Short mmCIF file of C-alpha atoms and ligand atoms in Angstrom, two decimals:
data_model
loop_
_atom_site.label_atom_id
_atom_site.label_comp_id
_atom_site.label_asym_id
_atom_site.label_seq_id
_atom_site.Cartn_x
_atom_site.Cartn_y
_atom_site.Cartn_z
CA MET A 1 -20.45 -8.69 5.36
CA THR A 2 -21.35 -8.00 8.94
CA ASP A 3 -23.59 -4.99 9.51
CA ASP A 4 -21.11 -3.30 11.88
CA SER A 5 -20.32 -0.54 9.37
CA ALA A 6 -24.05 0.22 9.11
CA ARG A 7 -24.08 0.65 12.89
CA GLY A 8 -21.37 3.28 12.53
CA LEU A 9 -18.66 1.46 14.47
CA ALA A 10 -15.15 2.88 14.30
CA PRO A 11 -12.52 1.22 12.08
CA SER A 12 -10.53 0.00 15.11
CA THR A 13 -13.63 -1.86 16.33
CA ARG A 14 -14.52 -3.24 12.92
CA ALA A 15 -10.94 -4.48 12.37
CA VAL A 16 -11.47 -6.72 15.40
CA THR A 17 -15.06 -7.83 14.83
CA THR A 18 -15.33 -8.59 11.10
CA GLY A 19 -14.44 -11.80 9.32
CA ARG A 20 -15.42 -14.06 12.22
CA PRO A 21 -17.38 -17.32 12.04
CA ALA A 22 -21.06 -17.07 13.03
CA ALA A 23 -21.45 -16.83 16.81
CA GLU A 24 -22.89 -20.24 17.66
CA PRO A 25 -22.26 -22.37 20.74
CA GLY A 26 -19.08 -24.36 20.19
CA ALA A 27 -18.11 -22.50 17.00
CA PRO A 28 -14.52 -21.24 16.82
CA VAL A 29 -13.94 -17.52 17.42
CA ASN A 30 -11.40 -17.41 14.59
CA PRO A 31 -11.87 -18.81 11.08
CA PRO A 32 -10.20 -22.16 10.49
CA ILE A 33 -7.36 -22.49 7.96
CA VAL A 34 -9.08 -24.52 5.25
CA MET A 35 -6.47 -26.52 3.37
CA SER A 36 -8.40 -28.13 0.53
CA SER A 37 -7.97 -27.84 -3.21
CA THR A 38 -11.40 -29.30 -3.97
CA TYR A 39 -14.85 -29.38 -2.38
CA HIS A 40 -17.89 -31.63 -2.45
CA ALA A 41 -19.84 -30.84 -5.62
CA GLY A 42 -22.86 -28.60 -5.67
CA GLY A 43 -21.70 -25.76 -3.40
CA ALA A 44 -19.25 -22.89 -3.46
CA PRO A 45 -16.38 -23.05 -3.90
CA GLU A 46 -16.07 -26.15 -6.05
CA TYR A 47 -12.33 -25.75 -6.60
CA GLY A 48 -9.58 -23.95 -4.70
CA ARG A 49 -8.68 -21.46 -7.44
CA GLU A 50 -12.20 -19.96 -7.23
CA GLY A 51 -12.35 -19.34 -3.52
CA ASN A 52 -11.45 -20.52 -0.05
CA PRO A 53 -13.26 -20.03 3.28
CA THR A 54 -10.13 -18.60 4.94
CA TRP A 55 -9.71 -16.09 2.11
CA TRP A 56 -13.37 -15.13 2.54
CA ALA A 57 -12.86 -14.20 6.19
CA PHE A 58 -9.91 -11.96 5.31
CA GLU A 59 -11.73 -10.51 2.30
CA GLU A 60 -14.79 -9.75 4.42
CA ALA A 61 -12.64 -7.80 6.88
CA VAL A 62 -10.92 -5.74 4.15
CA ALA A 63 -14.23 -5.06 2.37
CA ASP A 64 -15.70 -3.86 5.65
CA LEU A 65 -12.80 -1.49 6.37
CA GLU A 66 -12.84 -0.10 2.82
CA GLY A 67 -16.63 0.33 2.63
CA ALA A 68 -16.68 -2.09 -0.32
CA ALA A 69 -19.19 -4.62 -1.66
CA GLY A 70 -16.42 -7.18 -1.58
CA ALA A 71 -12.68 -7.79 -1.67
CA LEU A 72 -10.40 -10.30 -3.36
CA CYS A 73 -7.02 -11.49 -2.12
CA PHE A 74 -4.15 -12.29 -4.47
CA ALA A 75 -0.74 -13.92 -4.30
CA SER A 76 0.93 -10.48 -4.04
CA GLY A 77 0.24 -6.81 -4.40
CA ILE A 78 1.60 -6.81 -7.93
CA ALA A 79 -0.75 -9.71 -8.86
CA ALA A 80 -3.72 -7.62 -7.67
CA ILE A 81 -2.42 -4.64 -9.68
CA ASP A 82 -2.05 -6.81 -12.76
CA ALA A 83 -5.62 -8.09 -12.41
CA VAL A 84 -6.82 -4.47 -12.58
CA LEU A 85 -4.63 -3.69 -15.62
CA ASP A 86 -6.01 -6.84 -17.27
CA LEU A 87 -9.44 -5.16 -17.37
CA VAL A 88 -8.16 -2.56 -19.85
CA PRO A 89 -9.10 -3.58 -23.41
CA ALA A 90 -6.31 -4.13 -25.95
CA GLY A 91 -4.93 -0.73 -26.97
CA GLY A 92 -6.84 1.02 -24.17
CA VAL A 93 -5.49 4.17 -22.53
CA VAL A 94 -4.17 4.07 -18.94
CA VAL A 95 -3.40 7.34 -17.17
CA ALA A 96 -0.86 6.78 -14.38
CA PRO A 97 1.58 8.70 -12.19
CA ALA A 98 5.10 9.12 -13.57
CA HIS A 99 6.67 8.04 -10.25
CA PRO A 100 4.57 5.24 -8.75
CA TYR A 101 5.86 2.10 -7.02
CA SER A 102 8.79 0.88 -9.13
CA ASN A 103 7.23 -2.40 -10.30
CA THR A 104 3.89 -0.74 -11.11
CA ARG A 105 5.86 1.58 -13.36
CA ALA A 106 7.84 -1.30 -14.85
CA ARG A 107 4.63 -3.22 -15.63
CA LEU A 108 2.90 -0.18 -17.15
CA HIS A 109 5.93 0.51 -19.35
CA GLU A 110 6.17 -3.13 -20.38
CA LEU A 111 2.49 -3.19 -21.41
CA HIS A 112 2.87 0.14 -23.23
CA THR A 113 6.04 -0.88 -25.09
CA GLY A 114 4.46 -4.18 -26.11
CA GLY A 115 1.43 -2.36 -27.56
CA ARG A 116 -1.03 -3.89 -25.08
CA ILE A 117 -2.00 -0.48 -23.57
CA VAL A 118 -1.33 3.19 -24.27
CA LEU A 119 0.27 4.80 -21.21
CA ARG A 120 -0.14 8.50 -20.43
CA GLU A 121 1.78 9.72 -17.39
CA TYR A 122 1.03 12.61 -15.02
CA VAL A 123 2.97 14.16 -12.17
CA ALA A 124 1.22 13.23 -8.91
CA GLY A 125 0.58 15.89 -6.28
CA PRO A 126 -2.21 18.16 -5.06
CA ASP A 127 -2.40 19.90 -8.46
CA ALA A 128 -2.02 16.77 -10.61
CA ASP A 129 -3.16 17.73 -14.11
CA ILE A 130 -4.93 14.84 -15.80
CA ALA A 131 -7.53 16.70 -17.87
CA GLU A 132 -5.93 16.19 -21.29
CA ALA A 133 -4.56 12.73 -20.53
CA LEU A 134 -8.01 11.42 -19.57
CA GLU A 135 -9.53 11.95 -23.01
CA GLY A 136 -10.64 8.53 -24.22
CA ALA A 137 -8.98 6.81 -21.25
CA HIS A 138 -10.18 3.52 -19.76
CA LEU A 139 -8.35 3.58 -16.45
CA LEU A 140 -6.93 6.22 -14.14
CA TRP A 141 -4.27 4.85 -11.81
CA VAL A 142 -3.65 6.75 -8.57
CA GLU A 143 -1.09 6.11 -5.85
CA SER A 144 -1.28 8.36 -2.79
CA PRO A 145 1.09 8.89 -1.10
CA THR A 146 3.49 7.63 -3.77
CA ASN A 147 6.37 5.26 -3.11
CA PRO A 148 8.97 6.64 -2.39
CA LEU A 149 8.50 10.37 -3.18
CA LEU A 150 5.43 10.73 -0.89
CA GLN A 151 3.44 12.79 -3.37
CA VAL A 152 -0.15 13.17 -2.12
CA SER A 153 -2.94 13.58 -4.68
CA ASP A 154 -6.52 14.75 -4.39
CA VAL A 155 -8.21 11.38 -4.85
CA VAL A 156 -11.70 12.93 -4.68
CA ALA A 157 -11.00 15.40 -7.50
CA LEU A 158 -9.13 12.87 -9.66
CA ALA A 159 -11.87 10.23 -9.33
CA ARG A 160 -14.58 12.81 -10.15
CA HIS A 161 -12.67 13.84 -13.25
CA ALA A 162 -12.16 10.26 -14.37
CA LYS A 163 -15.82 9.44 -13.88
CA ALA A 164 -16.84 12.39 -16.03
CA CYS A 165 -14.58 11.00 -18.77
CA GLY A 166 -15.94 7.45 -18.44
CA ALA A 167 -12.70 6.05 -17.00
CA LEU A 168 -12.42 3.73 -13.99
CA THR A 169 -10.31 4.96 -11.06
CA ALA A 170 -8.05 2.52 -9.22
CA VAL A 171 -6.09 3.67 -6.16
CA ASP A 172 -3.01 1.94 -4.77
CA SER A 173 -3.55 2.79 -1.10
CA THR A 174 -0.72 0.64 0.30
CA PHE A 175 1.07 3.55 2.04
CA SER A 176 -2.12 4.66 3.81
CA SER A 177 -3.58 1.25 4.73
CA PRO A 178 -7.35 0.91 5.18
CA TYR A 179 -6.91 2.52 8.61
CA CYS A 180 -5.93 5.93 7.20
CA ALA A 181 -7.79 6.07 3.88
CA GLN A 182 -10.97 4.75 2.24
CA PRO A 183 -10.62 5.73 -1.44
CA LEU A 184 -13.86 3.96 -2.43
CA THR A 185 -15.83 6.32 -0.23
CA TRP A 186 -14.13 9.22 -2.06
CA GLY A 187 -15.26 8.05 -5.50
CA ALA A 188 -12.65 5.51 -6.59
CA ASP A 189 -13.91 2.31 -8.23
CA ILE A 190 -11.16 -0.01 -7.05
CA VAL A 191 -8.73 0.17 -4.14
CA VAL A 192 -5.60 -2.01 -4.23
CA HIS A 193 -3.16 -2.89 -1.45
CA SER A 194 0.06 -4.73 -1.12
CA ALA A 195 -1.24 -6.59 1.96
CA THR A 196 2.40 -7.61 2.40
CA LYS A 197 2.87 -4.20 4.01
CA TYR A 198 0.68 -2.60 6.73
CA ILE A 199 -2.32 -4.94 6.46
CA ALA A 200 -0.39 -8.10 7.32
CA GLY A 201 2.15 -5.93 9.10
CA HIS A 202 4.87 -8.35 10.21
CA SER A 203 7.08 -8.79 7.10
CA ASP A 204 6.34 -12.51 7.09
CA LEU A 205 4.23 -13.01 3.97
CA LEU A 206 3.43 -11.67 0.50
CA MET A 207 -0.16 -10.94 -0.40
CA GLY A 208 -2.30 -8.51 -2.35
CA VAL A 209 -5.90 -7.47 -1.88
CA LEU A 210 -8.30 -5.29 -3.82
CA ALA A 211 -11.80 -4.07 -3.04
CA ALA A 212 -14.60 -2.54 -5.11
CA LYS A 213 -18.13 -1.25 -4.64
CA ASP A 214 -19.58 -2.62 -7.85
CA ALA A 215 -20.54 -6.32 -8.00
CA ASP A 216 -19.97 -6.65 -11.76
CA LEU A 217 -16.52 -5.11 -11.45
CA LEU A 218 -15.69 -7.50 -8.61
CA ALA A 219 -16.89 -10.45 -10.71
CA ALA A 220 -14.64 -9.35 -13.61
CA LEU A 221 -11.66 -9.02 -11.26
CA LYS A 222 -12.40 -12.38 -9.69
CA PHE A 223 -12.44 -13.93 -13.17
CA ARG A 224 -8.95 -12.48 -13.76
CA ARG A 225 -7.76 -14.23 -10.57
CA VAL A 226 -9.29 -17.51 -11.70
CA MET A 227 -7.63 -17.11 -15.11
CA ASN A 228 -4.13 -16.12 -14.00
CA GLY A 229 -4.14 -18.32 -10.90
CA SER A 230 -2.46 -15.71 -8.72
CA VAL A 231 -4.00 -17.12 -5.55
CA SER A 232 -2.61 -16.87 -2.03
CA SER A 233 -2.31 -19.74 0.41
CA PRO A 234 -5.06 -20.09 3.05
CA PHE A 235 -2.39 -19.91 5.76
CA GLU A 236 -1.22 -16.53 4.50
CA ALA A 237 -4.80 -15.23 4.35
CA TRP A 238 -5.20 -16.35 7.97
CA LEU A 239 -2.01 -14.54 9.00
CA ALA A 240 -3.09 -11.42 7.11
CA LEU A 241 -6.45 -11.44 8.92
CA ARG A 242 -4.55 -11.77 12.20
CA GLY A 243 -2.67 -8.66 11.08
CA VAL A 244 -5.94 -6.79 10.46
CA ARG A 245 -6.92 -7.32 14.10
CA THR A 246 -4.08 -5.03 15.27
CA LEU A 247 -4.03 -2.66 12.28
CA ALA A 248 -5.39 0.33 14.21
CA VAL A 249 -3.00 0.12 17.16
CA ARG A 250 -0.03 -0.56 14.89
CA MET A 251 -0.89 2.38 12.61
CA GLU A 252 -1.33 4.75 15.55
CA ARG A 253 2.15 3.85 16.81
CA HIS A 254 3.69 3.91 13.30
CA LEU A 255 2.26 7.41 12.74
CA ALA A 256 3.30 8.74 16.15
CA ASN A 257 6.85 7.42 15.75
CA ALA A 258 7.09 8.79 12.19
CA ALA A 259 6.18 12.26 13.49
CA VAL A 260 8.99 12.13 16.08
CA ILE A 261 11.57 10.88 13.58
CA ALA A 262 10.56 13.33 10.82
CA GLU A 263 10.65 16.34 13.16
CA ARG A 264 14.03 15.42 14.68
CA LEU A 265 15.53 14.74 11.24
CA ARG A 266 14.44 18.19 10.16
CA GLU A 267 16.38 19.72 13.05
CA HIS A 268 19.51 17.67 12.31
CA PRO A 269 22.35 19.86 10.99
CA LYS A 270 23.70 17.12 8.69
CA VAL A 271 20.32 16.36 7.06
CA ASP A 272 19.70 18.28 3.82
CA SER A 273 15.96 17.70 3.38
CA VAL A 274 13.09 15.70 4.85
CA ARG A 275 9.92 14.57 3.05
CA TRP A 276 6.90 13.80 5.15
CA PRO A 277 3.27 14.72 4.41
CA GLY A 278 2.77 15.54 8.11
CA PHE A 279 4.84 18.75 7.77
CA ALA A 280 2.67 21.85 7.38
CA ASP A 281 4.80 22.96 4.39
CA HIS A 282 4.56 19.62 2.52
CA PRO A 283 2.63 20.37 -0.70
CA GLY A 284 0.14 17.60 0.11
CA HIS A 285 -0.22 18.40 3.81
CA ALA A 286 -3.82 19.65 3.79
CA LEU A 287 -4.93 16.78 1.59
CA ALA A 288 -3.03 14.31 3.72
CA LEU A 289 -4.75 15.52 6.86
CA ALA A 290 -8.14 15.50 5.16
CA THR A 291 -7.69 12.08 3.62
CA THR A 292 -4.73 9.76 3.91
CA GLY A 293 -3.39 10.72 7.34
CA PRO A 294 0.12 12.08 7.72
CA CYS A 295 1.83 8.78 6.66
CA ALA A 296 4.33 6.63 8.55
CA ILE A 297 6.94 6.59 5.78
CA VAL A 298 9.58 9.32 5.93
CA GLY A 299 12.14 10.28 3.28
CA PHE A 300 15.33 12.23 3.88
CA GLU A 301 18.54 13.19 2.11
CA ALA A 302 21.90 13.45 3.84
CA GLY A 303 25.36 13.62 2.32
CA THR A 304 26.55 12.03 -0.89
CA PRO A 305 24.91 8.84 -2.22
CA GLU A 306 27.87 6.89 -0.76
CA GLN A 307 27.39 8.51 2.65
CA ALA A 308 23.63 7.86 2.49
CA GLU A 309 24.36 4.23 1.68
CA ALA A 310 26.76 4.10 4.63
CA ILE A 311 24.01 5.42 6.96
CA CYS A 312 21.78 2.51 5.90
CA GLN A 313 24.55 0.10 6.81
CA ALA A 314 25.50 1.80 10.08
CA THR A 315 22.16 1.54 11.89
CA THR A 316 21.52 -1.41 14.16
CA LEU A 317 17.85 -1.00 15.21
CA TRP A 318 16.82 0.07 11.70
CA THR A 319 17.21 -2.96 9.47
CA HIS A 320 18.84 -2.28 6.11
CA ALA A 321 16.23 -3.97 3.92
CA THR A 322 13.62 -3.12 1.33
CA SER A 323 9.83 -3.10 1.89
CA ILE A 324 7.65 -1.12 4.28
CA GLY A 325 4.81 -1.55 6.74
CA GLY A 326 6.12 -4.17 9.16
CA VAL A 327 6.44 -3.73 12.91
CA GLU A 328 10.22 -3.39 12.55
CA SER A 329 11.82 -0.21 11.24
CA LEU A 330 13.46 -0.49 7.82
CA ILE A 331 15.93 1.81 6.08
CA GLU A 332 16.89 1.88 2.40
CA ARG A 333 18.38 4.14 -0.26
CA ARG A 334 15.99 3.59 -3.17
CA ALA A 335 18.30 4.87 -5.91
CA ARG A 336 20.56 1.86 -5.28
CA TYR A 337 18.20 0.03 -7.66
CA ALA A 338 18.95 0.41 -11.35
CA PHE A 339 15.22 -0.07 -12.08
CA GLU A 340 14.13 2.91 -9.97
CA HIS A 341 13.12 6.12 -11.69
CA PRO A 342 16.16 8.19 -12.80
CA ASP A 343 14.47 11.27 -11.25
CA LEU A 344 14.87 9.93 -7.71
CA PRO A 345 17.32 11.99 -5.63
CA PRO A 346 20.39 9.71 -5.38
CA SER A 347 20.81 10.31 -1.62
CA LEU A 348 17.12 9.82 -0.77
CA ILE A 349 16.70 7.38 2.12
CA ARG A 350 13.28 5.83 2.69
CA LEU A 351 12.36 5.01 6.27
CA SER A 352 9.56 2.64 7.13
CA VAL A 353 9.09 3.70 10.74
CA GLY A 354 8.20 0.72 12.91
CA ILE A 355 6.55 0.41 16.31
CA GLU A 356 9.67 0.32 18.51
CA ASP A 357 10.39 3.06 21.05
CA ALA A 358 10.77 6.38 19.21
CA ASP A 359 13.75 7.54 21.31
CA ASP A 360 15.60 4.28 20.72
CA LEU A 361 14.98 4.60 16.98
CA TRP A 362 16.12 8.21 16.98
CA HIS A 363 19.37 7.55 18.86
CA ASP A 364 20.29 4.76 16.46
CA LEU A 365 19.56 6.87 13.37
CA ASP A 366 21.14 10.03 14.77
CA GLY A 367 24.34 8.12 15.62
CA ALA A 368 24.52 6.59 12.13
CA ILE A 369 24.10 10.00 10.46
CA ASP A 370 26.78 11.55 12.69
CA ARG A 371 29.25 8.76 11.96
CA CYS A 372 28.68 8.64 8.20
CA VAL A 373 28.31 12.29 7.20
CA PRO A 374 31.32 14.51 8.00
C1 LIG B 401 5.16 -3.21 -2.21
C2 LIG B 401 4.22 -2.40 -3.02
C3 LIG B 401 3.51 -2.99 -4.09
C4 LIG B 401 3.74 -4.43 -4.54
O1 LIG B 401 3.27 -5.35 -3.62
P1 LIG B 401 3.88 -6.84 -3.47
O2 LIG B 401 3.08 -7.42 -2.36
O3 LIG B 401 5.35 -6.69 -3.17
O4 LIG B 401 3.67 -7.54 -4.79
C5 LIG B 401 2.60 -2.20 -4.77
N1 LIG B 401 2.41 -0.90 -4.45
C6 LIG B 401 3.07 -0.30 -3.44
C7 LIG B 401 2.82 1.14 -3.14
C8 LIG B 401 4.01 -1.03 -2.69
O5 LIG B 401 4.68 -0.42 -1.71
#
């Protein structure tokens, strides 16, 4: 790690300066893409499943932004999540939100049903009650804000509680990005990201990354990556690091645009409800401001499920596609998936607000709502 964080530099500066080759005459300013499966014996790495110099540059940058001892990249966000769940001993208790990212939920339920773990669910939010569930638990899973309901939890309080019970706390911080939130500095043991989303930021690769403060924990997680082989390509790590360089300016624009869209949606006569942690009356507003930032994902409900679906198909600047966190704005009705939680409002539309012009985005969305909802 560079010592920039020790010098108190701001995240936007560190996102640009970390993960660079040593400054020597003639050395490249950016890390090379090292395409090699094996290495001359006697050094590190010896083999490409253990490590890669291009991964290291990306991992150094994420560790720096998260205030971690180290970071590890994975083939996808879900691979990083699975590496964390792999740490739970057979039959161990995992306490997790009832409405997390759909595939996190699917994986937890699969492990629970198969007898590999015991799953105890809690309702995420500022008053999340985990006291009883944590008894004898090994791992507390936190997602804040949650995908797609945007529930914001008190990571500091949850992590303190888990620690007192001897459980590890892992936080899926994908919706915040390392620009808005640093869960490790608030007491979490592990922070996980789908780097596919804001970190890489251009919807052109899949990647996961996790970071931790404890060296033994990192070593155990690294061993999981060696064992399950969920490694990313050096090219993708290089692209993701390129994404980190602009994370701060992208996030600032994402957040500013989300505020415009959320506020105008709220004024729209055909819109029934808007979810956005930036609203003063959102239950997680104070926590969001204190921790995760107001969030660049916006949820809203308008019309019947069929009309909501029609809105998603009627926009032209907003691309009707899943995923979040890229420069382009995306729109999707989550309940169209059979695997999503049955509790999701059927007309709920999730917006991943991109970095285009806010007025252009609004006119496109406003027109689609007007055409599709009578
Ligand atoms: C997308 C997402 C994931 C999964 O990441 P992949 O890179 O698609 O495997 C996990 N958590 C959250 C909150 C996500 O949005």
